[in-house]
Short mmCIF file of C-alpha atoms and ligand atoms in Angstrom, two decimals:
data_model
loop_
_atom_site.label_atom_id
_atom_site.label_comp_id
_atom_site.label_asym_id
_atom_site.label_seq_id
_atom_site.Cartn_x
_atom_site.Cartn_y
_atom_site.Cartn_z
CA MET A 15 84.08 97.65 68.83
CA ASN A 16 87.54 97.28 70.16
CA THR A 17 89.38 99.70 72.43
CA ASN A 18 91.05 101.76 69.70
CA GLU A 19 87.68 102.20 67.77
CA VAL A 20 85.97 103.45 70.96
CA MET A 21 88.91 105.76 71.68
CA ASP A 22 88.76 107.13 68.08
CA ILE A 23 85.02 107.99 68.39
CA TYR A 24 85.67 109.77 71.69
CA ASP A 25 88.55 111.78 69.99
CA LYS A 26 86.23 112.64 67.17
CA TYR A 27 83.07 113.63 69.00
CA PHE A 28 83.85 114.48 72.66
CA LEU A 29 84.75 117.92 73.97
CA ASN A 30 88.32 117.67 75.16
CA THR A 31 87.94 117.73 78.93
CA TYR A 32 89.37 114.49 80.28
CA GLY A 33 92.70 112.74 80.22
CA ARG A 34 91.52 109.14 80.08
CA GLN A 35 93.22 105.74 80.62
CA PRO A 36 93.14 103.71 77.54
CA ILE A 37 90.61 101.20 78.93
CA VAL A 38 86.93 100.69 77.89
CA ILE A 39 85.01 99.47 80.82
CA ASP A 40 82.34 96.92 79.93
CA HIS A 41 80.93 95.45 83.18
CA ALA A 42 81.73 95.16 86.88
CA HIS A 43 80.92 93.29 89.96
CA GLY A 44 81.90 94.20 93.61
CA ILE A 45 85.33 95.75 93.46
CA LYS A 46 86.05 94.03 90.07
CA VAL A 47 85.87 95.81 86.73
CA TYR A 48 86.22 94.33 83.31
CA ASP A 49 87.14 95.97 80.04
CA ILE A 50 85.82 95.05 76.65
CA GLU A 51 88.97 93.07 75.85
CA GLY A 52 88.20 90.83 78.88
CA ASN A 53 90.91 92.23 81.20
CA GLU A 54 90.03 92.26 84.92
CA TYR A 55 90.90 95.14 87.28
CA LEU A 56 90.55 95.87 91.01
CA ASP A 57 88.89 99.30 91.11
CA PHE A 58 90.68 101.08 94.13
CA PHE A 59 89.33 104.38 92.76
CA ALA A 60 85.68 103.27 93.09
CA GLY A 61 84.40 105.66 90.39
CA ILE A 62 85.81 108.55 92.40
CA ALA A 63 84.36 107.43 95.80
CA VAL A 64 80.94 106.57 94.16
CA ASN A 65 80.82 102.80 94.23
CA ASN A 66 80.92 102.61 98.08
CA VAL A 67 78.78 99.43 98.21
CA GLY A 68 80.44 97.85 95.23
CA GLN A 69 79.44 97.48 91.62
CA THR A 70 76.14 95.85 90.58
CA ASN A 71 75.19 95.16 94.22
CA HIS A 72 71.96 93.04 93.77
CA LYS A 73 69.94 95.21 96.25
CA ILE A 74 70.78 98.40 94.39
CA VAL A 75 70.06 96.71 91.00
CA SER A 76 66.73 95.38 92.10
CA ALA A 77 65.72 98.67 93.75
CA ILE A 78 66.48 100.54 90.45
CA GLN A 79 64.70 97.83 88.33
CA ASN A 80 61.65 97.83 90.53
CA GLN A 81 61.30 101.57 90.66
CA ALA A 82 62.01 101.97 86.88
CA GLU A 83 58.98 99.76 86.14
CA LYS A 84 56.80 101.86 88.43
CA LEU A 85 57.80 105.45 88.05
CA ILE A 86 61.06 106.84 86.81
CA HIS A 87 60.33 110.59 87.12
CA CYS A 88 57.73 112.99 88.31
CA SER A 89 58.30 116.60 88.86
CA ASN A 90 58.61 118.47 92.14
CA ILE A 91 55.15 119.77 91.67
CA TYR A 92 54.04 116.43 93.23
CA TYR A 93 55.13 114.09 95.99
CA ASN A 94 56.73 110.68 95.68
CA VAL A 95 57.39 107.96 98.21
CA PRO A 96 61.12 107.12 97.63
CA ALA A 97 62.11 110.71 98.08
CA GLY A 98 60.11 110.91 101.29
CA GLU A 99 61.61 107.79 102.63
CA LEU A 100 65.13 108.97 101.79
CA ALA A 101 64.74 112.37 103.45
CA GLU A 102 63.51 110.64 106.66
CA LYS A 103 66.39 108.16 106.48
CA LEU A 104 69.00 110.92 106.09
CA ALA A 105 67.57 112.92 108.96
CA ASN A 106 67.57 109.81 111.17
CA ILE A 107 71.16 108.96 110.48
CA SER A 108 72.62 112.46 110.69
CA ASP A 109 72.46 115.68 112.72
CA PHE A 110 70.32 117.42 110.16
CA ASN A 111 66.52 117.87 109.78
CA LYS A 112 65.82 119.00 106.36
CA VAL A 113 67.06 118.14 102.89
CA PHE A 114 67.13 119.46 99.26
CA PHE A 115 67.76 116.80 96.60
CA SER A 116 69.71 117.60 93.38
CA ASN A 117 71.85 115.54 90.97
CA SER A 118 75.47 116.18 91.78
CA GLY A 119 78.00 117.38 94.25
CA ALA A 120 78.39 120.78 92.54
CA GLU A 121 74.68 121.37 92.69
CA ALA A 122 74.51 120.19 96.32
CA ASN A 123 77.16 122.89 97.12
CA GLU A 124 75.33 125.54 95.14
CA ALA A 125 72.26 124.92 97.25
CA ALA A 126 74.30 125.01 100.43
CA ILE A 127 75.83 128.39 99.49
CA LYS A 128 72.47 129.87 98.38
CA LEU A 129 70.86 128.67 101.60
CA ALA A 130 73.63 130.10 103.77
CA ARG A 131 73.51 133.49 101.98
CA LYS A 132 69.64 133.65 102.19
CA TYR A 133 69.63 132.57 105.85
CA THR A 134 72.35 135.02 107.04
CA GLY A 135 71.79 137.90 104.56
CA LYS A 136 75.56 137.95 104.27
CA GLY A 137 77.77 137.23 101.29
CA GLU A 138 81.29 136.07 101.97
CA ILE A 139 82.25 132.39 102.19
CA ILE A 140 85.66 131.27 103.51
CA THR A 141 86.99 128.13 101.98
CA ALA A 142 90.41 126.33 102.19
CA LEU A 143 93.24 126.45 99.81
CA ASN A 144 93.53 123.08 97.98
CA SER A 145 89.84 122.45 98.53
CA PHE A 146 87.54 121.20 95.73
CA HIS A 147 83.89 121.96 95.61
CA GLY A 148 82.79 121.34 92.03
CA ARG A 149 82.87 122.57 88.49
CA THR A 150 80.00 125.03 88.12
CA MET A 151 81.01 128.74 88.01
CA LEU A 152 80.10 129.22 91.59
CA THR A 153 81.78 126.06 92.88
CA ILE A 154 85.00 126.45 90.81
CA THR A 155 85.16 129.84 92.66
CA ALA A 156 84.53 128.15 96.01
CA THR A 157 87.34 125.71 95.20
CA GLY A 158 90.63 126.99 96.67
CA GLN A 159 92.75 126.08 93.57
CA ASP A 160 93.39 128.79 91.03
CA LYS A 161 93.73 126.40 88.10
CA PHE A 162 90.08 125.55 88.09
CA SER A 163 88.80 129.02 87.86
CA LYS A 164 91.52 131.16 86.27
CA PRO A 165 90.64 130.32 82.59
CA PHE A 166 86.99 131.21 83.16
CA LYS A 167 87.05 134.73 84.45
CA PRO A 168 84.99 136.58 85.38
CA VAL A 169 83.99 134.37 88.17
CA PRO A 170 81.36 135.30 90.88
CA PRO A 171 82.75 137.29 93.79
CA GLY A 172 82.18 136.45 97.49
CA PHE A 173 84.90 133.85 98.28
CA ILE A 174 88.18 134.03 100.20
CA TYR A 175 90.69 131.20 100.79
CA VAL A 176 92.77 130.33 103.79
CA PRO A 177 95.41 127.67 104.32
CA PHE A 178 93.88 124.39 105.49
CA ASN A 179 94.38 123.53 109.25
CA ASP A 180 95.64 127.02 110.17
CA ILE A 181 93.25 128.41 112.86
CA LYS A 182 95.05 131.86 112.96
CA ALA A 183 94.56 132.35 109.29
CA MET A 184 90.87 131.51 109.68
CA GLU A 185 90.46 134.01 112.57
CA ASP A 186 92.09 136.76 110.49
CA ALA A 187 89.87 136.02 107.47
CA ILE A 188 86.63 136.60 109.35
CA GLY A 189 84.94 139.97 108.65
CA ASP A 190 81.64 141.83 108.97
CA ASP A 191 80.21 140.13 105.74
CA THR A 192 81.36 136.58 106.58
CA CYS A 193 78.34 134.28 105.93
CA ALA A 194 79.83 130.74 106.22
CA ILE A 195 82.96 128.66 106.47
CA MET A 196 83.00 125.80 104.03
CA LEU A 197 85.36 122.86 104.43
CA GLU A 198 86.00 119.27 103.57
CA ILE A 199 86.92 116.85 106.44
CA VAL A 200 89.41 115.25 104.14
CA GLN A 201 90.46 117.30 101.11
CA GLY A 202 90.01 114.60 98.42
CA GLU A 203 90.99 116.30 95.00
CA GLY A 204 93.38 118.54 96.90
CA GLY A 205 95.66 115.62 97.86
CA VAL A 206 94.01 113.59 100.62
CA ASN A 207 94.69 116.11 103.46
CA VAL A 208 93.02 115.20 106.70
CA ILE A 209 91.53 117.87 108.77
CA ASN A 210 92.95 118.17 112.26
CA LYS A 211 90.60 117.70 115.25
CA GLU A 212 91.58 120.76 117.31
CA TYR A 213 91.33 122.84 114.24
CA ILE A 214 87.85 121.81 113.13
CA LYS A 215 86.55 122.19 116.77
CA ALA A 216 88.18 125.69 116.86
CA VAL A 217 86.52 126.55 113.57
CA GLU A 218 83.17 125.35 114.87
CA LYS A 219 83.65 127.65 117.97
CA LEU A 220 84.59 130.60 115.75
CA CYS A 221 81.45 130.02 113.75
CA ARG A 222 79.24 130.00 116.91
CA ASP A 223 80.90 133.04 118.42
CA ASN A 224 80.60 135.07 115.19
CA ASN A 225 77.15 133.86 113.88
CA ILE A 226 78.73 132.22 110.96
CA LEU A 227 77.43 128.93 109.41
CA LEU A 228 79.66 125.93 109.14
CA ILE A 229 79.14 123.99 105.89
CA ILE A 230 80.87 120.62 105.54
CA ASP A 231 81.28 119.30 101.97
CA GLU A 232 80.91 115.54 102.51
CA VAL A 233 80.46 114.87 98.75
CA GLN A 234 83.52 112.62 98.71
CA THR A 235 84.02 111.78 102.45
CA GLY A 236 80.39 110.84 103.18
CA ILE A 237 78.44 107.55 102.83
CA GLY A 238 80.82 105.39 104.69
CA ARG A 239 83.99 106.18 102.77
CA CYS A 240 85.97 107.45 105.79
CA GLY A 241 84.98 104.89 108.42
CA SER A 242 81.81 106.54 109.63
CA LEU A 243 78.72 107.38 107.75
CA PHE A 244 79.66 110.93 107.54
CA ALA A 245 83.25 111.95 108.28
CA TYR A 246 82.28 114.98 110.50
CA GLN A 247 80.86 112.43 112.99
CA GLN A 248 84.38 111.45 114.02
CA TYR A 249 85.15 115.02 115.21
CA GLY A 250 82.52 115.78 117.71
CA ILE A 251 81.11 118.79 115.68
CA LYS A 252 77.65 119.74 114.54
CA PRO A 253 77.77 121.58 111.21
CA ASP A 254 74.87 123.72 110.04
CA ILE A 255 74.74 122.43 106.47
CA MET A 256 76.26 119.36 104.79
CA SER A 257 76.42 118.46 101.10
CA LEU A 258 76.35 114.97 99.79
CA ALA A 259 76.54 113.24 96.34
CA LYS A 260 79.11 110.71 94.95
CA GLY A 261 78.49 107.48 97.01
CA LEU A 262 74.88 108.40 97.92
CA GLY A 263 73.20 106.83 94.89
CA GLY A 264 75.53 103.71 94.60
CA GLY A 265 76.46 105.02 91.12
CA PHE A 266 73.12 106.51 90.27
CA PRO A 267 73.47 110.43 90.09
CA ILE A 268 72.00 112.19 93.11
CA GLY A 269 73.06 115.05 95.37
CA ALA A 270 71.75 116.21 98.66
CA THR A 271 72.04 119.40 100.75
CA LEU A 272 71.15 118.81 104.42
CA ALA A 273 70.48 121.61 106.96
CA THR A 274 69.36 121.98 110.51
CA ASP A 275 65.73 123.05 111.26
CA LYS A 276 66.91 126.56 112.11
CA VAL A 277 68.94 127.18 109.01
CA SER A 278 66.39 125.56 106.75
CA GLU A 279 64.14 128.45 107.50
CA GLY A 280 66.25 130.42 105.08
CA PHE A 281 64.41 128.98 102.11
CA GLU A 282 60.87 129.50 101.00
CA PRO A 283 58.95 128.25 98.04
CA GLY A 284 60.50 129.64 94.81
CA ASP A 285 64.03 130.20 96.29
CA HIS A 286 65.59 127.12 94.77
CA GLY A 287 64.59 124.19 92.61
CA SER A 288 65.66 121.37 90.25
CA THR A 289 63.88 119.43 87.54
CA PHE A 290 65.37 116.05 88.23
CA GLY A 291 66.25 116.57 91.98
CA GLY A 292 64.57 114.05 94.29
CA ASN A 293 63.28 111.99 91.42
CA PRO A 294 62.01 108.59 92.49
CA LEU A 295 64.51 106.39 90.65
CA ALA A 296 67.56 108.12 92.20
CA CYS A 297 65.99 108.17 95.66
CA ALA A 298 65.12 104.45 95.39
CA ALA A 299 68.81 103.66 94.60
CA ALA A 300 69.97 105.85 97.51
CA ASN A 301 67.50 104.15 99.91
CA ALA A 302 68.95 100.83 99.00
CA VAL A 303 72.51 102.18 99.44
CA ILE A 304 71.81 103.18 103.00
CA GLU A 305 70.12 99.79 103.69
CA VAL A 306 73.15 97.88 102.27
CA ILE A 307 75.60 99.93 104.41
CA GLU A 308 73.68 98.91 107.47
CA GLU A 309 72.99 95.33 106.55
CA GLU A 310 76.54 94.50 105.42
CA ASP A 311 78.16 96.50 108.31
CA LEU A 312 80.22 98.47 105.70
CA ILE A 313 81.15 101.20 108.18
CA GLU A 314 83.09 98.71 110.28
CA ASN A 315 84.54 97.29 107.09
CA SER A 316 85.68 100.73 105.97
CA LYS A 317 87.46 101.24 109.22
CA LYS A 318 89.10 97.86 109.28
CA MET A 319 90.10 97.74 105.65
CA GLY A 320 91.21 101.38 105.77
CA GLN A 321 93.61 100.63 108.68
CA TYR A 322 94.80 97.41 106.91
CA ALA A 323 95.54 99.24 103.73
CA LYS A 324 97.26 102.08 105.53
CA ASP A 325 99.43 99.67 107.61
CA LYS A 326 100.54 97.75 104.46
CA LEU A 327 101.15 101.01 102.44
CA ASN A 328 103.21 102.37 105.41
CA SER A 329 105.41 99.20 105.34
CA LEU A 330 105.94 99.81 101.63
CA LYS A 331 106.91 103.26 102.37
CA GLU A 332 109.77 101.91 104.66
CA GLN A 333 110.95 99.98 101.52
CA TYR A 334 110.44 102.46 98.84
CA GLU A 335 111.95 105.89 98.67
CA PHE A 336 109.44 107.25 96.18
CA ILE A 337 106.63 107.00 98.72
CA VAL A 338 106.84 110.26 100.76
CA ASP A 339 103.61 109.94 102.74
CA VAL A 340 100.58 107.73 103.24
CA ARG A 341 97.54 109.69 104.41
CA GLY A 342 93.81 109.30 104.76
CA LEU A 343 90.77 108.45 106.85
CA GLY A 344 88.97 105.10 106.49
CA LEU A 345 89.04 103.94 102.93
CA LEU A 346 89.89 107.44 101.45
CA ILE A 347 93.67 106.95 101.30
CA GLY A 348 96.35 108.67 99.24
CA ILE A 349 99.97 107.99 98.62
CA GLU A 350 102.23 111.01 98.01
CA GLN A 351 105.02 110.12 95.83
CA TRP A 352 108.32 112.15 95.50
CA TRP A 353 108.10 114.43 92.56
CA ARG A 354 111.10 112.92 90.85
CA TYR A 355 109.14 109.74 90.11
CA CYS A 356 105.84 111.46 89.06
C1 LIG B 18 83.45 115.45 93.51
C2 LIG B 18 83.40 116.55 94.52
C3 LIG B 18 82.43 117.59 94.31
C4 LIG B 18 81.73 117.69 93.01
O1 LIG B 18 80.89 116.73 92.71
P1 LIG B 18 80.15 116.48 91.28
O2 LIG B 18 79.19 115.41 91.46
O3 LIG B 18 81.32 116.16 90.32
O4 LIG B 18 79.54 117.86 90.88
C5 LIG B 18 82.27 118.52 95.28
N1 LIG B 18 83.04 118.51 96.38
C6 LIG B 18 83.86 117.49 96.70
C7 LIG B 18 84.48 117.38 97.97
C8 LIG B 18 84.06 116.52 95.76
O5 LIG B 18 84.94 115.44 95.98
#
């Protein structure tokens, strides 16, 4: 098949949900991606912050191959070794103690919200304008951008939105039924807006003073993307719940919701579940990702290359009027262009 033939099939059989580039990806290695016509590309998008350890990394590939030959899936009625190993690893490298595995970022946030409500017995979640938390009915409502939820009303109640990096607005939004504040450290889909340090520290204090949980959505910022394993670690805060997905499986779908020992007491058997969540294949891939990040010193690389890219982009900004701003943290970098050139 050539590119046009594949595109015709998509037009004919796919629900119309994506605006795609006219490129049919065939194979990839490291940062390089090749289409079916043989063209080579550098993938700065990284599968939307998924391929943090590069494409077809041999360690990830062989972890998946070996596990697939042994056991691809078993239900959560039983135990499996890769999931156990991954849970222990995640607890060791973060400030959290317990984990729930799912298959995507939206699901990781769903679990975070359910846990927060069950633990506190309260309903209202405060999120930021221009945030992005997923595409399920609950997470489009958590997302502070009207365009994602408006066509799908009625959406579930229980969310209020405040401007990002505005502590006064956050203070004013807190009420008797506030259960949690849910934020990204860098708003990815919302335009690469980096959280400010005094702000997130003050939000953490507000949470402690008012018995509100702090949920950090690290679906995009986590797994080394921002120059630390998790972006919150650069801010001297200790959230109560963190959601992960995107980069965690090195391209294999997996989501995770992490919580402190205390907050994890909110859940008891029967409260939440997933058929595929924590399956051995996904967990074997994620275990390999964490090992590769350590062995190849990718955190240091993310810091270094992120700074290099930002410096170079900033010097382009001096030369080109259409670049309004260069923002980001580590290797999550955005260029804002002047609207006239969009
Ligand atoms: C991508 C993203 C999600 C949703 O993840 P899915 O795997 O697409 O469900 C949630 N939160 C943030 C911050 C994201 O970037």
